Coordinates of C-alpha atoms in Angstrom, one line a residue:
X1 CA 33.6 36.1 9.2
X2 CA 36.3 36.3 11.8
X3 CA 40.0 35.8 10.9
X4 CA 40.0 32.9 13.3
X5 CA 37.6 30.9 11.0
X6 CA 39.2 27.6 10.2
X7 CA 38.5 28.0 6.5
X8 CA 41.1 30.7 6.2
X9 CA 43.8 28.3 7.4
X10 CA 43.8 26.0 4.3
X11 CA 47.2 24.6 5.2
X12 CA 45.9 23.2 8.6
X13 CA 44.8 19.8 7.5
X14 CA 46.1 17.3 10.0
X15 CA 44.3 16.1 13.1
X16 CA 46.0 18.4 15.6
X17 CA 45.7 21.6 13.6
X18 CA 42.1 20.8 12.7
X19 CA 41.2 20.1 16.3
X20 CA 42.9 23.3 17.5
X21 CA 41.2 25.4 14.8
X22 CA 37.8 24.0 15.6
X23 CA 38.2 24.6 19.3
X24 CA 39.4 28.2 18.7
X25 CA 36.4 28.8 16.5
X26 CA 33.9 28.1 19.3
X27 CA 34.0 31.6 20.9
X28 CA 33.3 33.2 17.4
X29 CA 30.0 31.2 17.2
X30 CA 28.7 31.3 20.8
X31 CA 29.7 32.5 24.3
X32 CA 27.6 29.9 26.1
X33 CA 29.8 26.9 25.2
X34 CA 32.6 27.1 27.7
X35 CA 33.3 23.5 28.5
X36 CA 36.5 22.0 27.1
X37 CA 36.4 18.7 29.1
X38 CA 37.3 15.5 27.2
X39 CA 34.0 14.0 28.1
X40 CA 32.0 16.9 26.7
X41 CA 29.7 15.7 23.8
X42 CA 30.7 18.8 21.8
X43 CA 34.4 18.1 22.2
X44 CA 33.8 14.5 21.2
X45 CA 32.1 15.6 18.0
X46 CA 34.9 18.1 17.3
X47 CA 37.5 15.3 17.6
X48 CA 35.4 13.2 15.3
X49 CA 35.3 16.0 12.7
X50 CA 39.1 16.5 13.1
X51 CA 39.7 12.8 12.4
X52 CA 37.4 12.9 9.4
X53 CA 39.1 16.0 8.1
X54 CA 42.5 14.4 8.6
X55 CA 41.5 11.3 6.6
X56 CA 40.0 13.4 3.8
X57 CA 43.0 15.6 3.5
X58 CA 45.4 12.6 3.4
X59 CA 43.3 11.0 0.6
X60 CA 43.1 14.3 -1.3
X61 CA 46.9 14.7 -1.2
X62 CA 47.5 11.1 -2.1
X63 CA 45.1 11.3 -5.1
X64 CA 46.8 14.5 -6.3
X65 CA 50.2 12.8 -6.3
X66 CA 48.9 10.1 -8.6
X67 CA 48.0 12.4 -11.6
X68 CA 51.6 13.7 -12.2
X69 CA 54.4 11.6 -13.6
X70 CA 57.0 13.2 -11.2
X71 CA 55.0 12.2 -8.1
X72 CA 53.0 9.1 -9.1
X73 CA 53.6 6.1 -6.8
X74 CA 51.3 3.4 -8.0
X75 CA 52.1 1.3 -11.1
X76 CA 48.6 1.2 -12.5
X77 CA 48.4 5.0 -12.4
X78 CA 51.8 5.5 -13.8
X79 CA 50.9 3.2 -16.7
X80 CA 47.8 5.3 -17.6
X81 CA 49.7 8.6 -17.5
X82 CA 52.4 7.2 -19.8
X83 CA 49.8 5.9 -22.2
X84 CA 49.1 9.5 -23.1
X85 CA 52.5 9.7 -24.8
X86 CA 52.4 6.2 -26.2
X87 CA 54.7 4.6 -23.7
X88 CA 53.7 1.2 -22.4
X89 CA 55.3 -0.1 -19.2
X90 CA 57.1 -3.4 -19.5
X91 CA 55.9 -6.6 -17.8
X92 CA 58.0 -9.8 -17.2
X93 CA 60.7 -10.5 -19.8
X94 CA 62.5 -13.8 -19.6
X95 CA 66.3 -14.2 -19.9
X96 CA 67.5 -15.6 -23.3
X97 CA 70.5 -17.6 -24.3
X98 CA 72.1 -19.3 -27.2
X99 CA 73.6 -22.7 -26.5
X100 CA 76.4 -24.7 -28.0
X101 CA 75.4 -28.4 -28.1
X102 CA 77.8 -31.2 -29.1
X103 CA 76.6 -34.8 -29.2
X104 CA 79.1 -37.6 -28.2
X105 CA 76.8 -40.4 -29.3
X106 CA 76.6 -42.2 -32.7
X107 CA 73.7 -41.3 -35.0
X108 CA 71.6 -38.2 -34.6
X109 CA 70.4 -36.6 -31.4
X110 CA 67.2 -34.6 -31.9
X111 CA 66.4 -31.5 -29.9
X112 CA 62.7 -30.5 -30.3
X113 CA 61.6 -27.0 -29.6
X114 CA 59.0 -26.7 -26.9
X115 CA 59.8 -30.3 -25.8
X116 CA 63.4 -29.9 -24.7
X117 CA 64.2 -28.3 -21.4
X118 CA 67.5 -27.3 -19.7
X119 CA 67.8 -26.6 -16.0
X120 CA 70.4 -25.4 -13.5
X121 CA 72.0 -27.8 -11.0
X122 CA 69.3 -27.3 -8.4
X123 CA 66.4 -27.5 -10.9
X124 CA 65.0 -24.2 -9.8
X125 CA 65.5 -22.5 -13.2
X126 CA 64.3 -24.0 -16.4
X127 CA 65.2 -22.9 -20.0
X128 CA 63.0 -24.0 -22.9
X129 CA 64.1 -24.4 -26.5
X130 CA 61.9 -22.3 -28.8
X131 CA 61.5 -21.6 -32.5
X132 CA 60.3 -18.5 -34.3
X133 CA 56.9 -20.0 -35.2
X134 CA 56.4 -22.0 -32.1
X135 CA 56.2 -25.4 -33.8
X136 CA 58.1 -28.4 -32.5
X137 CA 60.7 -28.6 -35.3
X138 CA 63.6 -30.9 -34.5
X139 CA 67.2 -29.7 -34.4
X140 CA 69.5 -32.6 -35.3
X141 CA 73.1 -33.0 -34.0
X142 CA 75.5 -35.6 -35.3
X143 CA 78.5 -37.0 -33.3
X144 CA 81.2 -34.4 -32.5
X145 CA 79.6 -31.8 -34.7
X146 CA 78.8 -28.6 -32.7
X147 CA 75.3 -27.3 -33.1
X148 CA 74.2 -23.9 -32.0
X149 CA 70.7 -23.7 -30.6
X150 CA 70.0 -20.1 -31.2
X151 CA 67.1 -19.5 -28.9
X152 CA 66.7 -20.7 -25.3
X153 CA 64.3 -18.8 -23.1
X154 CA 64.0 -18.9 -19.4
X155 CA 60.7 -20.4 -18.1
X156 CA 58.3 -23.2 -18.8
X157 CA 55.7 -23.4 -21.5
X158 CA 52.1 -22.5 -20.6
X159 CA 49.1 -23.4 -22.8
X160 CA 45.6 -22.1 -22.8
X161 CA 42.6 -23.2 -25.0
X162 CA 39.7 -20.9 -25.6
X163 CA 37.3 -19.6 -28.3
X164 CA 36.2 -16.2 -29.5
X165 CA 33.1 -16.4 -27.3
X166 CA 35.3 -16.3 -24.2
X167 CA 36.8 -13.0 -25.1
X168 CA 35.7 -10.0 -22.9
X169 CA 35.8 -6.8 -24.8
X170 CA 38.1 -8.5 -27.3
X171 CA 40.4 -9.5 -24.4
X172 CA 41.6 -12.9 -23.3
X173 CA 43.0 -13.0 -19.7
X174 CA 45.8 -15.3 -18.8
X175 CA 45.3 -17.8 -16.0
X176 CA 48.7 -16.8 -14.6
X177 CA 50.3 -13.5 -14.0
X178 CA 54.1 -14.2 -14.6
X179 CA 53.8 -14.2 -18.4
X180 CA 56.6 -13.1 -20.7
X181 CA 55.2 -10.2 -22.7
X182 CA 57.1 -11.0 -25.9
X183 CA 57.0 -14.8 -26.1
X184 CA 53.5 -15.5 -27.3
X185 CA 52.2 -17.9 -30.1
X186 CA 48.5 -18.0 -31.1
X187 CA 47.1 -20.9 -33.2
X188 CA 43.6 -21.8 -34.5
X189 CA 42.1 -25.1 -35.3
X190 CA 42.4 -28.5 -33.5
X191 CA 45.8 -29.2 -32.2
X192 CA 47.5 -32.2 -33.8
X193 CA 45.5 -31.8 -37.1
X194 CA 46.5 -30.3 -40.4
X195 CA 44.2 -27.3 -39.7
X196 CA 46.3 -26.3 -36.7
X197 CA 48.0 -23.1 -37.9
X198 CA 49.4 -19.8 -36.6
X199 CA 46.9 -17.0 -36.6
X200 CA 47.5 -13.4 -35.8
X201 CA 50.6 -11.3 -35.1
X202 CA 51.8 -9.8 -31.8
X203 CA 52.3 -6.0 -32.0
X204 CA 53.3 -3.4 -29.5
X205 CA 50.2 -1.3 -30.1
X206 CA 47.0 -1.9 -31.8
X207 CA 46.7 1.8 -32.5
X208 CA 49.7 1.5 -34.9
X209 CA 48.2 -1.3 -37.0
X210 CA 47.7 -0.3 -40.7
X211 CA 47.1 -3.6 -42.3
X212 CA 43.4 -4.5 -42.0
X213 CA 43.8 -8.0 -43.6
X214 CA 45.3 -9.8 -40.6
X215 CA 44.4 -10.6 -37.1
X216 CA 46.6 -8.6 -34.7
X217 CA 46.8 -8.8 -31.0
X218 CA 48.6 -6.9 -28.2
X219 CA 49.9 -7.9 -24.8
X220 CA 48.9 -5.6 -21.9
X221 CA 48.2 -5.6 -18.2
X222 CA 45.1 -4.1 -16.5
X223 CA 44.9 -2.0 -13.4
X224 CA 44.8 -5.1 -11.2
X225 CA 48.1 -6.5 -12.7
X226 CA 46.2 -9.1 -14.7
X227 CA 47.9 -9.8 -18.0
X228 CA 45.8 -10.2 -21.2
X229 CA 46.0 -10.2 -25.0
X230 CA 43.6 -7.9 -26.8
X231 CA 42.5 -8.4 -30.4
X232 CA 41.8 -5.8 -33.0
X233 CA 38.1 -4.8 -33.0
X234 CA 37.4 -6.1 -36.5
X235 CA 38.8 -9.6 -36.0
X236 CA 35.4 -11.2 -36.7
X237 CA 34.9 -9.3 -39.9
X238 CA 38.1 -10.8 -41.5
X239 CA 36.5 -14.2 -41.7
X240 CA 39.7 -16.0 -40.7
X241 CA 38.3 -17.4 -37.5
X242 CA 34.8 -17.3 -35.9
X243 CA 33.6 -17.1 -32.4
X244 CA 33.5 -20.9 -32.2
X245 CA 36.9 -21.6 -33.7
X246 CA 39.2 -23.3 -31.1
X247 CA 42.2 -21.1 -30.3
X248 CA 45.4 -22.2 -28.6
X249 CA 47.7 -19.8 -26.9
X250 CA 51.3 -20.8 -26.0
X251 CA 53.3 -18.6 -23.8
X252 CA 56.3 -18.6 -21.4
X253 CA 56.0 -18.4 -17.6
X254 CA 58.9 -16.2 -16.6
X255 CA 60.9 -15.8 -13.5
X256 CA 62.1 -12.3 -14.5
X257 CA 65.4 -11.4 -13.0
X258 CA 65.4 -14.5 -10.9
X259 CA 65.9 -16.6 -14.1
X260 CA 69.4 -15.3 -14.8
X261 CA 72.1 -17.9 -14.7
X262 CA 75.9 -18.0 -14.7
X263 CA 78.1 -19.3 -17.5
X264 CA 77.7 -23.1 -18.4
X265 CA 75.5 -24.0 -15.4
X266 CA 72.7 -25.5 -17.5
X267 CA 72.1 -29.2 -17.9
X268 CA 69.6 -31.3 -19.8
X269 CA 66.4 -32.0 -17.9
X270 CA 65.7 -35.7 -17.3
X271 CA 62.4 -35.8 -19.2
X272 CA 64.0 -34.2 -22.3
X273 CA 63.9 -35.8 -25.7
X274 CA 67.7 -35.7 -25.8
X275 CA 69.5 -39.0 -25.1
X276 CA 73.1 -40.2 -25.1
X277 CA 76.2 -38.3 -24.0
X278 CA 76.9 -34.6 -24.9
X279 CA 78.5 -31.4 -23.9
X280 CA 76.9 -28.0 -23.7
X281 CA 78.1 -24.5 -23.1
X282 CA 76.6 -21.0 -23.2
X283 CA 77.2 -17.4 -22.2
X284 CA 76.1 -15.9 -18.9
X285 CA 73.1 -13.7 -18.8
X286 CA 73.1 -12.5 -15.2
X287 CA 74.6 -9.1 -16.1
X288 CA 72.9 -6.0 -17.5
X289 CA 75.0 -6.3 -20.7
X290 CA 72.7 -7.3 -23.6
X291 CA 73.7 -9.0 -26.8
X292 CA 71.9 -10.5 -29.7
X293 CA 71.8 -13.9 -28.1
X294 CA 72.3 -13.2 -24.4
X295 CA 69.6 -11.1 -22.7
X296 CA 69.0 -10.9 -19.0
X297 CA 65.6 -11.4 -17.5
X298 CA 63.6 -8.4 -16.2
X299 CA 60.8 -8.1 -13.6
X300 CA 57.8 -5.9 -14.3
X301 CA 58.9 -2.3 -14.9
X302 CA 58.7 -0.2 -11.7
X303 CA 57.4 3.4 -11.5
X304 CA 60.9 4.8 -11.1
X305 CA 62.2 2.8 -14.1
X306 CA 59.3 3.9 -16.3
X307 CA 59.7 7.5 -15.2
X308 CA 63.3 7.5 -16.4
X309 CA 62.7 5.6 -19.6
X310 CA 59.8 7.9 -20.6
X311 CA 62.0 10.9 -20.8
X312 CA 63.7 9.4 -23.8
X313 CA 60.3 8.7 -25.4
X314 CA 58.4 10.9 -27.9
X315 CA 56.3 13.4 -26.1
X316 CA 53.6 13.2 -28.8
X317 CA 51.4 10.2 -28.9
X318 CA 52.9 7.5 -31.2
X319 CA 54.4 10.2 -33.5
X320 CA 57.8 11.8 -34.2
X321 CA 57.4 15.4 -35.3
X322 CA 60.1 17.7 -34.0
X323 CA 63.9 17.2 -34.0
X324 CA 63.7 16.7 -30.3
X325 CA 61.3 13.8 -30.8
X326 CA 63.7 12.0 -33.1
X327 CA 66.6 12.6 -30.7
X328 CA 64.7 11.1 -27.8
X329 CA 63.6 8.2 -30.0
X330 CA 67.3 7.6 -30.9
X331 CA 68.2 7.3 -27.2
X332 CA 65.7 4.4 -26.9
X333 CA 68.0 2.3 -29.1
X334 CA 70.2 0.0 -27.1
X335 CA 73.8 1.4 -26.8
X336 CA 72.9 5.0 -27.8
X337 CA 73.3 7.5 -25.0
X338 CA 73.1 10.8 -27.0
X339 CA 71.9 12.0 -30.3
X340 CA 71.8 15.3 -32.3
X341 CA 69.6 15.7 -35.3
X342 CA 70.9 18.0 -38.0
X343 CA 70.6 18.7 -41.7
X344 CA 73.0 20.1 -44.3
X345 CA 72.0 23.7 -43.7
X346 CA 72.8 23.2 -40.0
X347 CA 76.3 22.0 -41.0
X348 CA 76.8 25.0 -43.3
X349 CA 75.6 27.5 -40.8
X350 CA 78.1 26.3 -38.2
X351 CA 81.0 26.0 -40.7
X352 CA 81.3 22.2 -40.3
X353 CA 83.1 21.0 -43.3
X354 CA 82.4 17.2 -43.0
X355 CA 80.0 15.7 -45.4
X356 CA 76.8 14.1 -44.2
X357 CA 78.3 10.6 -44.3
X358 CA 81.4 11.7 -42.4
X359 CA 79.3 13.6 -39.9
X360 CA 77.2 10.5 -39.3
X361 CA 80.4 8.6 -38.4
X362 CA 81.3 11.2 -35.8
X363 CA 77.9 12.1 -34.6
X364 CA 78.5 10.7 -31.1
X365 CA 81.4 13.2 -30.5
X366 CA 79.6 16.4 -31.4
X367 CA 77.3 18.3 -29.1
X368 CA 75.8 21.8 -28.9
X369 CA 75.7 23.7 -25.6
X370 CA 73.1 26.3 -24.5
X371 CA 74.9 29.1 -26.4
X372 CA 74.9 27.2 -29.8
X373 CA 78.6 26.4 -29.5
X374 CA 79.7 23.1 -31.1
X375 CA 82.0 21.0 -28.9
X376 CA 83.4 17.6 -29.1

């Protein structure tokens, strides 16, 4: 085959280069085709093939980018790649606050979780009082006695009712997309009756479940950005609930980063169960500084954010094996920017005199360079 054959020029894959290569190949195939006019049927077919080759090349290049973590662009593809190392991309996470409430009225003022709401001045952001188990337990405040409401979460309460027969591959899909991935409460039985109880436990990964005596479920998002909860495969075998048992799922509809507020801007919503006069105060959560009671809201994790976070994750699926695995896992802890895993033999080999306890206290100041030199 001639050197002018288009197949030898594998880097020529756009329309112009493909068209030029195809035209240049004509003399190597026949001497009778001499017309190069735009209206020539042969030239029209060559242009069509060049267009088709350009589209195929683009799609091939685009598809190739989506299989590597360093070049992936689509969130659904990034999520599947990171699943290989046990990393799950985050979805919506609502802002959280603690609130100081002081009643100025005589008697008791009741604040009922899931039934008391606080809003900003414009009413565009709502915070809901919640409890650990999701029940409507009252919090009572007497006159002039400050009460700390430990958990307010941004967003309004969503409720879904379904049975086990409605699960698809052990999955229940939410009717909305803006669901907080960590604020979920699942109940079984008829609501309002004594049989209405919490069932199941939310876990980060069903693959890590070791207890086979309880119903576990996991929050996740499919490739079409539809959030769902997935039950362990053996949930029917436990005998706790059946396919016909009524299930109620409560969750928080989140505004993500748009739900952050400034200090002391919340007020009690008019349809709240709270009455009388009062004062309230709280911290701000519109910064990136997290605390135990003041957490900013987050939007679904982007590809770039996940790419950066994954580098601090274990590179073996859901396991920690090598010292490097443990060091990366340590950097996932909030407030920890560096870690070095050592043992007593390491300290002896490098003539470090501190005891293990003393070394732990100073771990953040000790590093090792590429030449095994210890520096502070």
